Coordinates of N, CA and C in Angstrom, one line a residue:
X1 N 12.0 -4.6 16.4 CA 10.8 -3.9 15.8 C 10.8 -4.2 14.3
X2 N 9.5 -4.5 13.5 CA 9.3 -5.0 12.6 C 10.0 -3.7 11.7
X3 N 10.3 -3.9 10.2 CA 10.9 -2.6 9.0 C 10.3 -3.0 8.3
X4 N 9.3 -1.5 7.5 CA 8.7 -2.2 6.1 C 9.8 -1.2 5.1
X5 N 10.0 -1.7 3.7 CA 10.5 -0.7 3.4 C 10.2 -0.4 1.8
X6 N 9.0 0.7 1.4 CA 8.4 0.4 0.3 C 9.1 1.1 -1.2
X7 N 9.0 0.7 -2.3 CA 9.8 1.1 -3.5 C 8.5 1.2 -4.4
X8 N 9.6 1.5 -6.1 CA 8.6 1.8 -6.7 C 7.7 2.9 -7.1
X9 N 8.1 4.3 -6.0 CA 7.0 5.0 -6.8 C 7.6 5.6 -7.5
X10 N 7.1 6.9 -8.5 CA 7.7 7.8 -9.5 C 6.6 8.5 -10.1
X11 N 7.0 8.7 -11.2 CA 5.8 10.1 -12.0 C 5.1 9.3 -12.9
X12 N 4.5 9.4 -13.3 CA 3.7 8.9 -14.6 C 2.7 9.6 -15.0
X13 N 2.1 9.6 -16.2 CA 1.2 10.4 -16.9 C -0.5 10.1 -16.5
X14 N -1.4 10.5 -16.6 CA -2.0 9.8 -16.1 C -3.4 8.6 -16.8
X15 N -3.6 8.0 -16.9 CA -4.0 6.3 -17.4 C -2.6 5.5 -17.2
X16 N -1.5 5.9 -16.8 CA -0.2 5.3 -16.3 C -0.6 4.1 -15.3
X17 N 0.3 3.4 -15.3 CA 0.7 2.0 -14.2 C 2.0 2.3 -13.5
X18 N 1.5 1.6 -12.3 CA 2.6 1.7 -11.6 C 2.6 0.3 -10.5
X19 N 3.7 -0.2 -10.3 CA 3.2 -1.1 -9.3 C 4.1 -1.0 -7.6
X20 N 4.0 -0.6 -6.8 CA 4.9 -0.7 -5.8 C 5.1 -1.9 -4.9
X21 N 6.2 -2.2 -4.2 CA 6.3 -3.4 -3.5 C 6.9 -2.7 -2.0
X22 N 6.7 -3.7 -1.0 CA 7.1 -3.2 0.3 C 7.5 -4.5 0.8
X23 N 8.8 -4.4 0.9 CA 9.8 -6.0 1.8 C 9.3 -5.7 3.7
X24 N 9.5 -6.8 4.3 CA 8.7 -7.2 5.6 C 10.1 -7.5 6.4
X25 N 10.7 -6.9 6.9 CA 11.6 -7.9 7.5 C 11.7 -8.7 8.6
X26 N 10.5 -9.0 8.7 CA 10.7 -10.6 10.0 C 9.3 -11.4 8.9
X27 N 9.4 -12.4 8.9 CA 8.9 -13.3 8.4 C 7.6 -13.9 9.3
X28 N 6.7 -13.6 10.7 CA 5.9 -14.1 11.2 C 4.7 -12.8 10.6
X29 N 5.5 -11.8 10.1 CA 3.8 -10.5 9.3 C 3.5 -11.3 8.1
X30 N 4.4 -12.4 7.4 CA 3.9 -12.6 6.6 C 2.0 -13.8 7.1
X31 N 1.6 -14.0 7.9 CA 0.3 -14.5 8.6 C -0.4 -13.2 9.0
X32 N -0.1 -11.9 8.7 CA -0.8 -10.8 9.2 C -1.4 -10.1 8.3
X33 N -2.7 -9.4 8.6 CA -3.7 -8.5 7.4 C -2.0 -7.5 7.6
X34 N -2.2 -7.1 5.8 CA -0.9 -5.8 5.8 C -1.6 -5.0 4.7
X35 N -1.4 -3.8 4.5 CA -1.9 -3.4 3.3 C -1.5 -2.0 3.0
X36 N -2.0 -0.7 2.3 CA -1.7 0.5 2.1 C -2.3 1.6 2.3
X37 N -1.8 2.6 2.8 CA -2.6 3.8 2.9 C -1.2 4.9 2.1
X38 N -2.1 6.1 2.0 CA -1.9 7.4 1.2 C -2.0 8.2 2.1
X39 N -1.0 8.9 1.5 CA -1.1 10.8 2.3 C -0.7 11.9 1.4
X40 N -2.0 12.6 0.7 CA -1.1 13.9 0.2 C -0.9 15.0 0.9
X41 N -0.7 16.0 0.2 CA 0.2 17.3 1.1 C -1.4 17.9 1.7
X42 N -1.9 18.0 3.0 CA -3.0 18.9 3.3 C -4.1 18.5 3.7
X43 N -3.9 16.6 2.8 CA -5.7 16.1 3.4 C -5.1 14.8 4.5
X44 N -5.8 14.5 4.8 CA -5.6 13.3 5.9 C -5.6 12.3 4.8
X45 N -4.9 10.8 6.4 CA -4.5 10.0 5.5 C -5.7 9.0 4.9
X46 N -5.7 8.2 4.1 CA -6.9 7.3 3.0 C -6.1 6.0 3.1
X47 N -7.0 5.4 3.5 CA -6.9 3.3 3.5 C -6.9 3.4 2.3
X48 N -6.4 2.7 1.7 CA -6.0 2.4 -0.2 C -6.5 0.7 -0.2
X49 N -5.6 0.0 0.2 CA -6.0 -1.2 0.1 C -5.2 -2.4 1.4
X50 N -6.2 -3.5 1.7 CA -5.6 -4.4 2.0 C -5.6 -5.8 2.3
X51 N -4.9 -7.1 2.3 CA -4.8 -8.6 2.2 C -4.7 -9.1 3.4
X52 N -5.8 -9.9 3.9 CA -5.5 -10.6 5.0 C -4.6 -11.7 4.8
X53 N -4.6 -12.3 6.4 CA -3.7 -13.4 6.5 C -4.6 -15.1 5.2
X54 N -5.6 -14.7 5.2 CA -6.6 -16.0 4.1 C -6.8 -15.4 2.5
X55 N -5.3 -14.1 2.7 CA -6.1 -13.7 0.9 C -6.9 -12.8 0.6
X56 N -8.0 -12.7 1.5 CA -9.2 -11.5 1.4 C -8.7 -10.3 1.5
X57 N -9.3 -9.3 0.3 CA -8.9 -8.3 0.0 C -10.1 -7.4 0.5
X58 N -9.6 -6.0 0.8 CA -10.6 -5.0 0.8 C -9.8 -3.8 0.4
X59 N -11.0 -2.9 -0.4 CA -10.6 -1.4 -1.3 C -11.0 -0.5 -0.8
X60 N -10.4 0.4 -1.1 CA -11.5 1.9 -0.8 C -12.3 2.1 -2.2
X61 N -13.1 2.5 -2.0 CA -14.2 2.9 -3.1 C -13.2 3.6 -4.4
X62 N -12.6 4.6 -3.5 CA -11.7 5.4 -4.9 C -10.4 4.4 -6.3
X63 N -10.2 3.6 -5.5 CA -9.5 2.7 -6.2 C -10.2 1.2 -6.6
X64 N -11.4 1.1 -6.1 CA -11.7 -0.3 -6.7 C -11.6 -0.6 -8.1
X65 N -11.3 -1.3 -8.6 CA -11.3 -1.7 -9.9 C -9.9 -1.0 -11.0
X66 N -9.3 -0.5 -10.0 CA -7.7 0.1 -10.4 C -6.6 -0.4 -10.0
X67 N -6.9 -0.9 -8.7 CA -5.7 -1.6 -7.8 C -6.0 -2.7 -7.6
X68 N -4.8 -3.5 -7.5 CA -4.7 -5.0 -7.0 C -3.5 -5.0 -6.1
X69 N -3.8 -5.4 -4.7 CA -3.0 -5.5 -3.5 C -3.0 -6.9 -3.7
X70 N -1.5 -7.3 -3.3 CA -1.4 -9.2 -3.2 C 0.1 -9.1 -2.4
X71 N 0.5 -10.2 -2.3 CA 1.6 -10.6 -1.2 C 1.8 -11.9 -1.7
X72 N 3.5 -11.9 -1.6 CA 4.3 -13.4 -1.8 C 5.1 -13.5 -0.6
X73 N 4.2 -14.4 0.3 CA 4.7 -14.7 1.7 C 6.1 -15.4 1.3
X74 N 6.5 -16.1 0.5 CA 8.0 -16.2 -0.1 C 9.3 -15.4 0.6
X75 N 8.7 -14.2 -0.4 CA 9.7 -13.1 -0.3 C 9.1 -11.8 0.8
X76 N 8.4 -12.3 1.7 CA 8.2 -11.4 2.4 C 7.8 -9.7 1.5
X77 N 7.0 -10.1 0.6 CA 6.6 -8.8 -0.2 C 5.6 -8.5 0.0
X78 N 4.8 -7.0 0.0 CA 3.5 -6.9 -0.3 C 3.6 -6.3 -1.4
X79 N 2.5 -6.5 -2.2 CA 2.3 -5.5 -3.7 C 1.3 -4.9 -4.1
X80 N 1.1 -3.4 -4.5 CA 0.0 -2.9 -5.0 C 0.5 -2.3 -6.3
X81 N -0.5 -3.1 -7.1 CA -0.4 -2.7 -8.4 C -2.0 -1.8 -8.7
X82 N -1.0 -0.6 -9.3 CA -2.2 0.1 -9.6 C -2.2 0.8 -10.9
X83 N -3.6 0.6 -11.6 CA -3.3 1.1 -13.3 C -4.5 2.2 -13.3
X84 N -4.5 2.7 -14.4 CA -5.8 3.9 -14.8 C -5.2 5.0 -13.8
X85 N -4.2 5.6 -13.4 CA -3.5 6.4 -12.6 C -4.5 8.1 -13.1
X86 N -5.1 8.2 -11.8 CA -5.6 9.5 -12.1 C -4.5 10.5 -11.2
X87 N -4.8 12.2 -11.7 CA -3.8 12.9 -10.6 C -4.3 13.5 -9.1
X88 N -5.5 12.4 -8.7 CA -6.1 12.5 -7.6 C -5.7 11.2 -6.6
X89 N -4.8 10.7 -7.2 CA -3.7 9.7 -6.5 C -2.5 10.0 -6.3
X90 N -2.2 11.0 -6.8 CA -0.6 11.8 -6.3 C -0.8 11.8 -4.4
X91 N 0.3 11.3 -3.8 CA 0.1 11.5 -2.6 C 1.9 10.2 -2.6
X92 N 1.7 10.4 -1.0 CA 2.2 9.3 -0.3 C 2.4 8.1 -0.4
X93 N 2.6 7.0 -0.9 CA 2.2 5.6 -0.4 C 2.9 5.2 0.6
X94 N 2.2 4.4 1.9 CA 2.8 3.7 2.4 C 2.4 2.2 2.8
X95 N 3.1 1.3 3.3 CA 2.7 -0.1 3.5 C 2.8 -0.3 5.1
X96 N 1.6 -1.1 5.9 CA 1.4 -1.0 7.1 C 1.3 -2.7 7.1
X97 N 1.5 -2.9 8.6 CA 1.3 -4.2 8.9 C 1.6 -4.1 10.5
X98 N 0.8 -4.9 11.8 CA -0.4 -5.4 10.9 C -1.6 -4.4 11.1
X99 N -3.1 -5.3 10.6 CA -4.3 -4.2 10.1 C -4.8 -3.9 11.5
X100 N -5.2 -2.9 11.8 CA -5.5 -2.5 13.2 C -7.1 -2.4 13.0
X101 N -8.0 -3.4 11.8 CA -9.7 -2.8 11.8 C -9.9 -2.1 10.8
X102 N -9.9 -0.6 11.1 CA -10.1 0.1 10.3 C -9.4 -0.4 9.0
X103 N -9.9 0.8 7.7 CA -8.7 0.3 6.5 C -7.6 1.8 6.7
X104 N -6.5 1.6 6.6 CA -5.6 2.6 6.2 C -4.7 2.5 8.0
X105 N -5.3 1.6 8.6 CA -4.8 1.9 10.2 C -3.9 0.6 10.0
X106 N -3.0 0.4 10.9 CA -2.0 -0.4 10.9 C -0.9 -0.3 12.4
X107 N -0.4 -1.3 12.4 CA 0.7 -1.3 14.1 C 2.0 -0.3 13.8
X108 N 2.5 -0.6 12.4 CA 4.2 -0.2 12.3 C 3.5 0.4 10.2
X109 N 4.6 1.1 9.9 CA 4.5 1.5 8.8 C 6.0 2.1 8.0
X110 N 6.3 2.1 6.7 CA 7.7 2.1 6.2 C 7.5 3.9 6.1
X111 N 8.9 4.1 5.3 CA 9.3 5.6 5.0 C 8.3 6.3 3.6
X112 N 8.0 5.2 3.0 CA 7.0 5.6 2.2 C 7.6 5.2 1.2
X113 N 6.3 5.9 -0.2 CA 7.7 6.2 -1.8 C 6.6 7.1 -2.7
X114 N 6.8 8.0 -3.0 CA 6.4 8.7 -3.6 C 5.8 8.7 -5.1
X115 N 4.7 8.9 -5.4 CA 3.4 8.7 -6.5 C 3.0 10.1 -7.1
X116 N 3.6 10.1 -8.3 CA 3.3 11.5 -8.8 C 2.2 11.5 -10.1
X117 N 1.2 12.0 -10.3 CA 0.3 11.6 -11.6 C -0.1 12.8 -12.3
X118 N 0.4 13.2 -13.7 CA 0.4 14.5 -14.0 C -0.8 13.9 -15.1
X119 N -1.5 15.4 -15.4 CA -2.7 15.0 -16.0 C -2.2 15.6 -17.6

């Protein structure tokens, strides 16, 4: 069974950066849509962002023009870099692969890493 295993989060203030990465451990996800979703404490989970197997990206409205999701099929990494950090992004992150359609849906997904944004 595939392991994502994502790093990178922490606290930051908020117009803060942060960028998280998620290692893949079998090498045939790297040809698969992979990407991120969120969970805070109370609301359901949010598609954040994600990169197909050709590169093509798709956002949720709430982060467009804040985040940039990318991948180095190399190192079996996916990355979301995200800047302008508001505290309505405190939640969960996690990294899914592969995309099941919807955004934020996915087959397998890691333990997460935690995004804190104080205002």
């Amino acid at each position: 069974q595939v392991q994502l295993v994502e790093s990178g989060g922490g606290s930051v203030e908020a117009g803060g950066s942060l960028t998280l990465s998620c290692v893949v451990s079998e090498d045939s996800y790297r040809n698969y849509c992979m990407g991120w979703f969120r969970q805070a404490p109370g609301k359901e989970r949010e598609g954040v962002a994600a990169v197909d197997s050709d590169g093509a990206t798709t956002y949720a409205d709430s982060v467009k023009g804040r985040f940039t999701v990318s991948k180095d099929n190399a190192k079996n990494t996916l990355y979301l870099q995200m800047n302008m950090l508001k505290p309505e992004d405190t939640a969960m992150y996690y990294c899914g692969a592969p995309c099941l359609g919807e955004l934020g849906a996915f087959g397998y997904w890691g333990q997460g890493t935690q995004v804190t944004v104080s205002s």
